[in-house]
mmCIF file of C-alpha atoms in Angstrom:
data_model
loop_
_atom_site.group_PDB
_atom_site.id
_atom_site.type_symbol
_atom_site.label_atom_id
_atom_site.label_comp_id
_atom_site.label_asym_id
_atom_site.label_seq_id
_atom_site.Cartn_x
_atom_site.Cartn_y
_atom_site.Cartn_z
ATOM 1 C CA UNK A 1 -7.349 34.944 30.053
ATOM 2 C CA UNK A 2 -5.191 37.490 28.453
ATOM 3 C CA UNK A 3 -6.031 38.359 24.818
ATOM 4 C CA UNK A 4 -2.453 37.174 24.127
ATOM 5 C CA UNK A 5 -3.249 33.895 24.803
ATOM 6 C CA UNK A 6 -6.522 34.236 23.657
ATOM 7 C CA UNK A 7 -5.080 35.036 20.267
ATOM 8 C CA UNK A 8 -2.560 31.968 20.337
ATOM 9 C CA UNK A 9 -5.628 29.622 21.685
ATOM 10 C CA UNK A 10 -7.378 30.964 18.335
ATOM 11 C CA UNK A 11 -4.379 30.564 16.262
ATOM 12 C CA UNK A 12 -3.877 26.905 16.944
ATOM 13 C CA UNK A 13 -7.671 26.049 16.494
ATOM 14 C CA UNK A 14 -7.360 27.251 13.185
ATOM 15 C CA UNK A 15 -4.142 25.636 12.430
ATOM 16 C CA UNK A 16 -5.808 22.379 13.624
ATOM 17 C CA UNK A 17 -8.992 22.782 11.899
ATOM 18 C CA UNK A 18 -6.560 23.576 8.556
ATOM 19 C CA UNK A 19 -4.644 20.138 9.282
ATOM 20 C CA UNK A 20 -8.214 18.328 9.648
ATOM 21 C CA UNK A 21 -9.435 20.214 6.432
ATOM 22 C CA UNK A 22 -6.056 19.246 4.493
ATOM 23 C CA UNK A 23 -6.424 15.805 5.063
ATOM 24 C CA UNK A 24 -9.849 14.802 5.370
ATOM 25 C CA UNK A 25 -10.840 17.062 1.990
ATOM 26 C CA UNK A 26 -7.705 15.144 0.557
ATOM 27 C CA UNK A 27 -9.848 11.893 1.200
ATOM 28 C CA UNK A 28 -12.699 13.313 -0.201
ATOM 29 C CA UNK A 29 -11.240 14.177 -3.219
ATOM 30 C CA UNK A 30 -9.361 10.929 -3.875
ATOM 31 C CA UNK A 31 -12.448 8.960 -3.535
ATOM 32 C CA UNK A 32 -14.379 11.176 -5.630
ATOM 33 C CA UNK A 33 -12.324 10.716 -8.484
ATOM 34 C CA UNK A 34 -11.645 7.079 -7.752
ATOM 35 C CA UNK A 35 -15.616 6.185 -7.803
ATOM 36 C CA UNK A 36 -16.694 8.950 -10.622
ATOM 37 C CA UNK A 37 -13.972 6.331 -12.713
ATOM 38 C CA UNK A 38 -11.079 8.683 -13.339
ATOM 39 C CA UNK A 39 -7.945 7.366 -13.952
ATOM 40 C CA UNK A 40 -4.629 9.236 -14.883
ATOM 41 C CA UNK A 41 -3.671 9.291 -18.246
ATOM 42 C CA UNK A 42 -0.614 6.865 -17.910
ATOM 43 C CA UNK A 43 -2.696 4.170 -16.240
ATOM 44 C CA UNK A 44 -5.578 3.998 -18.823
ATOM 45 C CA UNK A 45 -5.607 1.240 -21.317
ATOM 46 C CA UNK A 46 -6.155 1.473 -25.020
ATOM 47 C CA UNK A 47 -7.780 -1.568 -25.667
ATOM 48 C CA UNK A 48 -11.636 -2.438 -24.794
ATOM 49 C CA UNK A 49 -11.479 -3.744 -21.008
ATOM 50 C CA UNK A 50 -13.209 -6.719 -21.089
ATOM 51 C CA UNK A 51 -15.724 -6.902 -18.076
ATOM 52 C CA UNK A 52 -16.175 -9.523 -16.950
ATOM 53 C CA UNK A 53 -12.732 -11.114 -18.877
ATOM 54 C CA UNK A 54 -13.503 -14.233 -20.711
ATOM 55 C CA UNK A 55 -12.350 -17.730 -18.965
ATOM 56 C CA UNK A 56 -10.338 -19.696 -21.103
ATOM 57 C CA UNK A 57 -9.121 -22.046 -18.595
ATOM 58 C CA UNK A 58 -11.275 -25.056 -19.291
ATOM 59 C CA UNK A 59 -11.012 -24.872 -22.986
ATOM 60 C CA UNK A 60 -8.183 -26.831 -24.282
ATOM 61 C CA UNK A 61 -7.213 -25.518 -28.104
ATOM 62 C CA UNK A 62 -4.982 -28.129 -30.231
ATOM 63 C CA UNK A 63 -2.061 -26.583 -32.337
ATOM 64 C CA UNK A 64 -2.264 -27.816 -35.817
ATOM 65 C CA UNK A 65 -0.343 -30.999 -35.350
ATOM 66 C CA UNK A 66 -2.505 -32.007 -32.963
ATOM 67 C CA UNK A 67 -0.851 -31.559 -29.601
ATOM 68 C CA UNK A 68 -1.975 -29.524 -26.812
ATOM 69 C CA UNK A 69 -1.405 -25.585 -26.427
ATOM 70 C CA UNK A 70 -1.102 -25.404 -22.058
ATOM 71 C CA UNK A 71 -1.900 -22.082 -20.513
ATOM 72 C CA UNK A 72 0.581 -22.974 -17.771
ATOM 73 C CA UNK A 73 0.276 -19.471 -16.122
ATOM 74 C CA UNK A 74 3.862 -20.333 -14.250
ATOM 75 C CA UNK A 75 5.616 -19.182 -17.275
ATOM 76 C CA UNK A 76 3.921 -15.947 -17.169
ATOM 77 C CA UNK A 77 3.300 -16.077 -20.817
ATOM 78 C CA UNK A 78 1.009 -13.520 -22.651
ATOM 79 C CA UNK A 79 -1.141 -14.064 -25.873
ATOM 80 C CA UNK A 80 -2.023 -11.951 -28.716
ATOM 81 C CA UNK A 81 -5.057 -13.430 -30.208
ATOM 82 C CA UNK A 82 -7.306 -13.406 -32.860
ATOM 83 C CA UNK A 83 -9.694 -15.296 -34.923
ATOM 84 C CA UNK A 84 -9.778 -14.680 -38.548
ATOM 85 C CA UNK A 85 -12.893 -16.151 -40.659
ATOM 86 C CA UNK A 86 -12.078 -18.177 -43.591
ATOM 87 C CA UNK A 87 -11.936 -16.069 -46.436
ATOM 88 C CA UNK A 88 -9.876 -13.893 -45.499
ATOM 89 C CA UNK A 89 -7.169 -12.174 -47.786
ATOM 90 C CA UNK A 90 -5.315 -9.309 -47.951
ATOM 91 C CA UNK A 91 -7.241 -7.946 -44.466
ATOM 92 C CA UNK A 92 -5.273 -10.846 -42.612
ATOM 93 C CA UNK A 93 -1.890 -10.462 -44.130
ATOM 94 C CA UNK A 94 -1.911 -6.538 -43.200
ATOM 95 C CA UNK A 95 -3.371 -7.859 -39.167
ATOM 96 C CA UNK A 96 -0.150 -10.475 -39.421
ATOM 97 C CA UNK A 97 2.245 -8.018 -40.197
ATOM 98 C CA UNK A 98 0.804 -5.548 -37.766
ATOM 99 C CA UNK A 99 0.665 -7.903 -35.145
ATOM 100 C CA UNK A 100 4.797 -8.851 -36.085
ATOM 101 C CA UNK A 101 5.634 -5.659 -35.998
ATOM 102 C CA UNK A 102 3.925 -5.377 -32.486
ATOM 103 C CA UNK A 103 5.679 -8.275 -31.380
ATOM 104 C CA UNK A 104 9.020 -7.180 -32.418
ATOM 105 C CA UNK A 105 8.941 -3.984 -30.595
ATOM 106 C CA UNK A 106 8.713 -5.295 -27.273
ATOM 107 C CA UNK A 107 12.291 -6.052 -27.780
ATOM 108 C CA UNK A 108 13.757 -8.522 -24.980
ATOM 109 C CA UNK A 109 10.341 -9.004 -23.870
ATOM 110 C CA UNK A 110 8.622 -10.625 -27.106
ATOM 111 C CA UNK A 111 9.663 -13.912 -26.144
ATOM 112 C CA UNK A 112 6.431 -13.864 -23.263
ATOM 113 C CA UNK A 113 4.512 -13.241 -25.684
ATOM 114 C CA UNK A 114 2.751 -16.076 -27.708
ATOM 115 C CA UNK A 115 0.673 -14.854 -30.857
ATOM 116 C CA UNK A 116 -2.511 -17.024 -31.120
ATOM 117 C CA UNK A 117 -3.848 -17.639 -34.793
ATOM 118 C CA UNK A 118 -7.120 -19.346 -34.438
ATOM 119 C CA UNK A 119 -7.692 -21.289 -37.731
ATOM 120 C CA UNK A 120 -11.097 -20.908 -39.006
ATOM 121 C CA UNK A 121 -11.508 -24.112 -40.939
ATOM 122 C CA UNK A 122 -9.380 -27.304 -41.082
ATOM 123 C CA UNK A 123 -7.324 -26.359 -43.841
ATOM 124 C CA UNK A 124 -5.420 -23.537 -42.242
ATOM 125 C CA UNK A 125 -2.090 -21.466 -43.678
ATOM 126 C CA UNK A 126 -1.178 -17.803 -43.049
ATOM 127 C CA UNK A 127 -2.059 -15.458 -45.804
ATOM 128 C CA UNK A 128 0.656 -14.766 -48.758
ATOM 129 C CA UNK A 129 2.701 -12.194 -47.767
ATOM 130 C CA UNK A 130 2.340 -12.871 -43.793
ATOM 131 C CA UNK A 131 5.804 -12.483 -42.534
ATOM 132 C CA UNK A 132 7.462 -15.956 -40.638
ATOM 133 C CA UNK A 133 6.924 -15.148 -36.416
ATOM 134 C CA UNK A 134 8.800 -17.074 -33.654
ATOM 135 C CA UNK A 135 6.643 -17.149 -31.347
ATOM 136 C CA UNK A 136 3.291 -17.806 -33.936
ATOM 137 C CA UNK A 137 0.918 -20.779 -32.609
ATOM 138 C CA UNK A 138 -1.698 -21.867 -35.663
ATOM 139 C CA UNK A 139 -4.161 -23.400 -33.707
ATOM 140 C CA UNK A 140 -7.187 -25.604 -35.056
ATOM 141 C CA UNK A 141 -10.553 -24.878 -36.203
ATOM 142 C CA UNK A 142 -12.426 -24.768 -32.525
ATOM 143 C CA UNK A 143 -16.392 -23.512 -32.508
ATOM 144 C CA UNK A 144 -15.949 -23.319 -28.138
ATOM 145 C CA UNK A 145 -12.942 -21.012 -28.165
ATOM 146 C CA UNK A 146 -13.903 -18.675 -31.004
ATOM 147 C CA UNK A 147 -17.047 -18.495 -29.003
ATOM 148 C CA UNK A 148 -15.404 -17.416 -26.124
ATOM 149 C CA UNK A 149 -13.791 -14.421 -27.767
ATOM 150 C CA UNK A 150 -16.070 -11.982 -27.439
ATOM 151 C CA UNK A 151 -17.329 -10.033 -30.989
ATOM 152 C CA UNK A 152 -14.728 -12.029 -33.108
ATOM 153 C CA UNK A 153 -16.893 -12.171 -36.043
ATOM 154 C CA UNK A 154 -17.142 -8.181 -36.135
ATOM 155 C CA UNK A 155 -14.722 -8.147 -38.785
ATOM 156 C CA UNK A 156 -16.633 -5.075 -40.322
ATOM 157 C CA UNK A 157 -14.804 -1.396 -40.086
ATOM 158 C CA UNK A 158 -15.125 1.646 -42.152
ATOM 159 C CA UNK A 159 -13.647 1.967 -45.240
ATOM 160 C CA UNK A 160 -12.271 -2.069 -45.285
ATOM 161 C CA UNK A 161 -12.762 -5.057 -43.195
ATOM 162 C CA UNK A 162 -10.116 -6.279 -40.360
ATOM 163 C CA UNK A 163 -9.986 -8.589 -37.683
ATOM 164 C CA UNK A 164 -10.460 -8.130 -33.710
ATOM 165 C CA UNK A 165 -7.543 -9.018 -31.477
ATOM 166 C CA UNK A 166 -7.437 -9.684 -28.261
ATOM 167 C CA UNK A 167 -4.987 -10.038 -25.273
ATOM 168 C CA UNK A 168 -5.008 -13.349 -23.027
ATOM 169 C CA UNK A 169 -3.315 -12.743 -19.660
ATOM 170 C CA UNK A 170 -0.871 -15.883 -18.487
ATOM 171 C CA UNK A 171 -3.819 -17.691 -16.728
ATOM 172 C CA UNK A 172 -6.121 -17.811 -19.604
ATOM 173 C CA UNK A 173 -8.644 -15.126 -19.369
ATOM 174 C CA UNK A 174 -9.324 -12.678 -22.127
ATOM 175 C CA UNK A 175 -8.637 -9.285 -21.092
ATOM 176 C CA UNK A 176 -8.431 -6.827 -23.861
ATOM 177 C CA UNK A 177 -10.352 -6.217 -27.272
ATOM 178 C CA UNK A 178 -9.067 -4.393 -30.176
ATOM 179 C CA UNK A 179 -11.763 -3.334 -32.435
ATOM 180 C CA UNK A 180 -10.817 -4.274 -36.487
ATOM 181 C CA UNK A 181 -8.696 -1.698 -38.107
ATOM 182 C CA UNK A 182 -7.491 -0.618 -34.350
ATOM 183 C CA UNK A 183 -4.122 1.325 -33.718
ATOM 184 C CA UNK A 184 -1.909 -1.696 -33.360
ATOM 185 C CA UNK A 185 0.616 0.942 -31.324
ATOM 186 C CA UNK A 186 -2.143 0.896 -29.044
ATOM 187 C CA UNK A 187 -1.725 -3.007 -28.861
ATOM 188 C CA UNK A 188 2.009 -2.343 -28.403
ATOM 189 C CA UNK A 189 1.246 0.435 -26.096
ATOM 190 C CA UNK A 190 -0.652 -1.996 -23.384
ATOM 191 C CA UNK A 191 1.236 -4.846 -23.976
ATOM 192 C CA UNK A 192 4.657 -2.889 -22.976
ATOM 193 C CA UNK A 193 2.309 -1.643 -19.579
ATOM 194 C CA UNK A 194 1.129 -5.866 -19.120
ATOM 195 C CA UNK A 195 5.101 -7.181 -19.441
ATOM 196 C CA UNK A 196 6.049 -4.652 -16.535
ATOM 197 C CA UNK A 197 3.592 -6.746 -14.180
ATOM 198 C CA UNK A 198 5.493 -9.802 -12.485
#
């Protein structure tokens, strides 16, 4: 064989092994990252991932006259929830008008989105100063679905005391957990990311 071809043999060996290399250590890479957990910055959420999420789907809560509230996961309808004990004051106005001023920034969207206000006793009103919401549900006093929200009596954070919310997806299974005195723009901020999904 002459050491021209010799030298193009070579030359193509190593271009092949290079190809192989490229896209195998490619592989690699992507599945190291994928099973050490990383995720890009864009896709993380803010809120606590709930694992597993909390079934809601055989617990039927009652609005405060009594009828039903239906998951009905056709209408692709998200919830903001949370569970407030029952004396709570000026903590729960500040969470109501957080939790409006969430809901109005998803714009055109804020109509899929139902905010949950689990009543902690029988007698049940907003606090003073909570501002009216369209899309508010009051629901009654109901020891099985504050149970199923995981933590909700951590109302506890430094420097106050707050209220945990949490994020139902349109089939009834609790998803997210905002700590008390969380960011609400991180609410907004996963929300916005959850509205996007069809």
């Amino acid at each position: 064989m002459s050491p021209h071809r010799h030298r193009h043999r070579n030359r193509n060996r190593v271009l092949l092994l290079g190809i192989f290399a490229i896209f195998f250590g490619s592989l690699i890479f992507a599945g190291v990252l994928r099973f050490s957990g990383w995720r890009p910055h864009g896709m993380k959420n803010k809120g606590e991932l709930l694992q597993p999420p909390a079934d809601l789907r055989a617990v039927a809560p009652k609005l405060l006259d009594g009828s039903a509230y239906r998951w009905t996961p056709i209408n692709r309808t998200w919830r903001i929830a949370l569970a407030p004990p029952a004396d709570c004051g000026a903590e729960c106005a500040k969470v109501a008008k957080d939790i409006h001023t969430v809901w109005e920034l998803l714009g055109r969207e804020a109509i899929r989105v139902d905010v949950l206000w689990l009543c902690a006793s029988a007698s049940c009103a907003l606090p003073d100063g909570a501002p009216p919401q369209a899309n508010l549900r009051l629901l009654q006093a109901d020891a099985a679905l504050r149970a199923q929200l995981p933590r909700a009596d951590q109302v506890a954070w430094s420097g106050g005391r707050g209220v945990p919310v949490y994020v139902i997806d349109p089939n009834g299974f609790v998803i997210l957990r905002y700590a008390a005195g969380a960011d609400p723009g991180d609410l907004r901020s996963d929300l916005a990311k959850l509205l996007k999904l069809k």
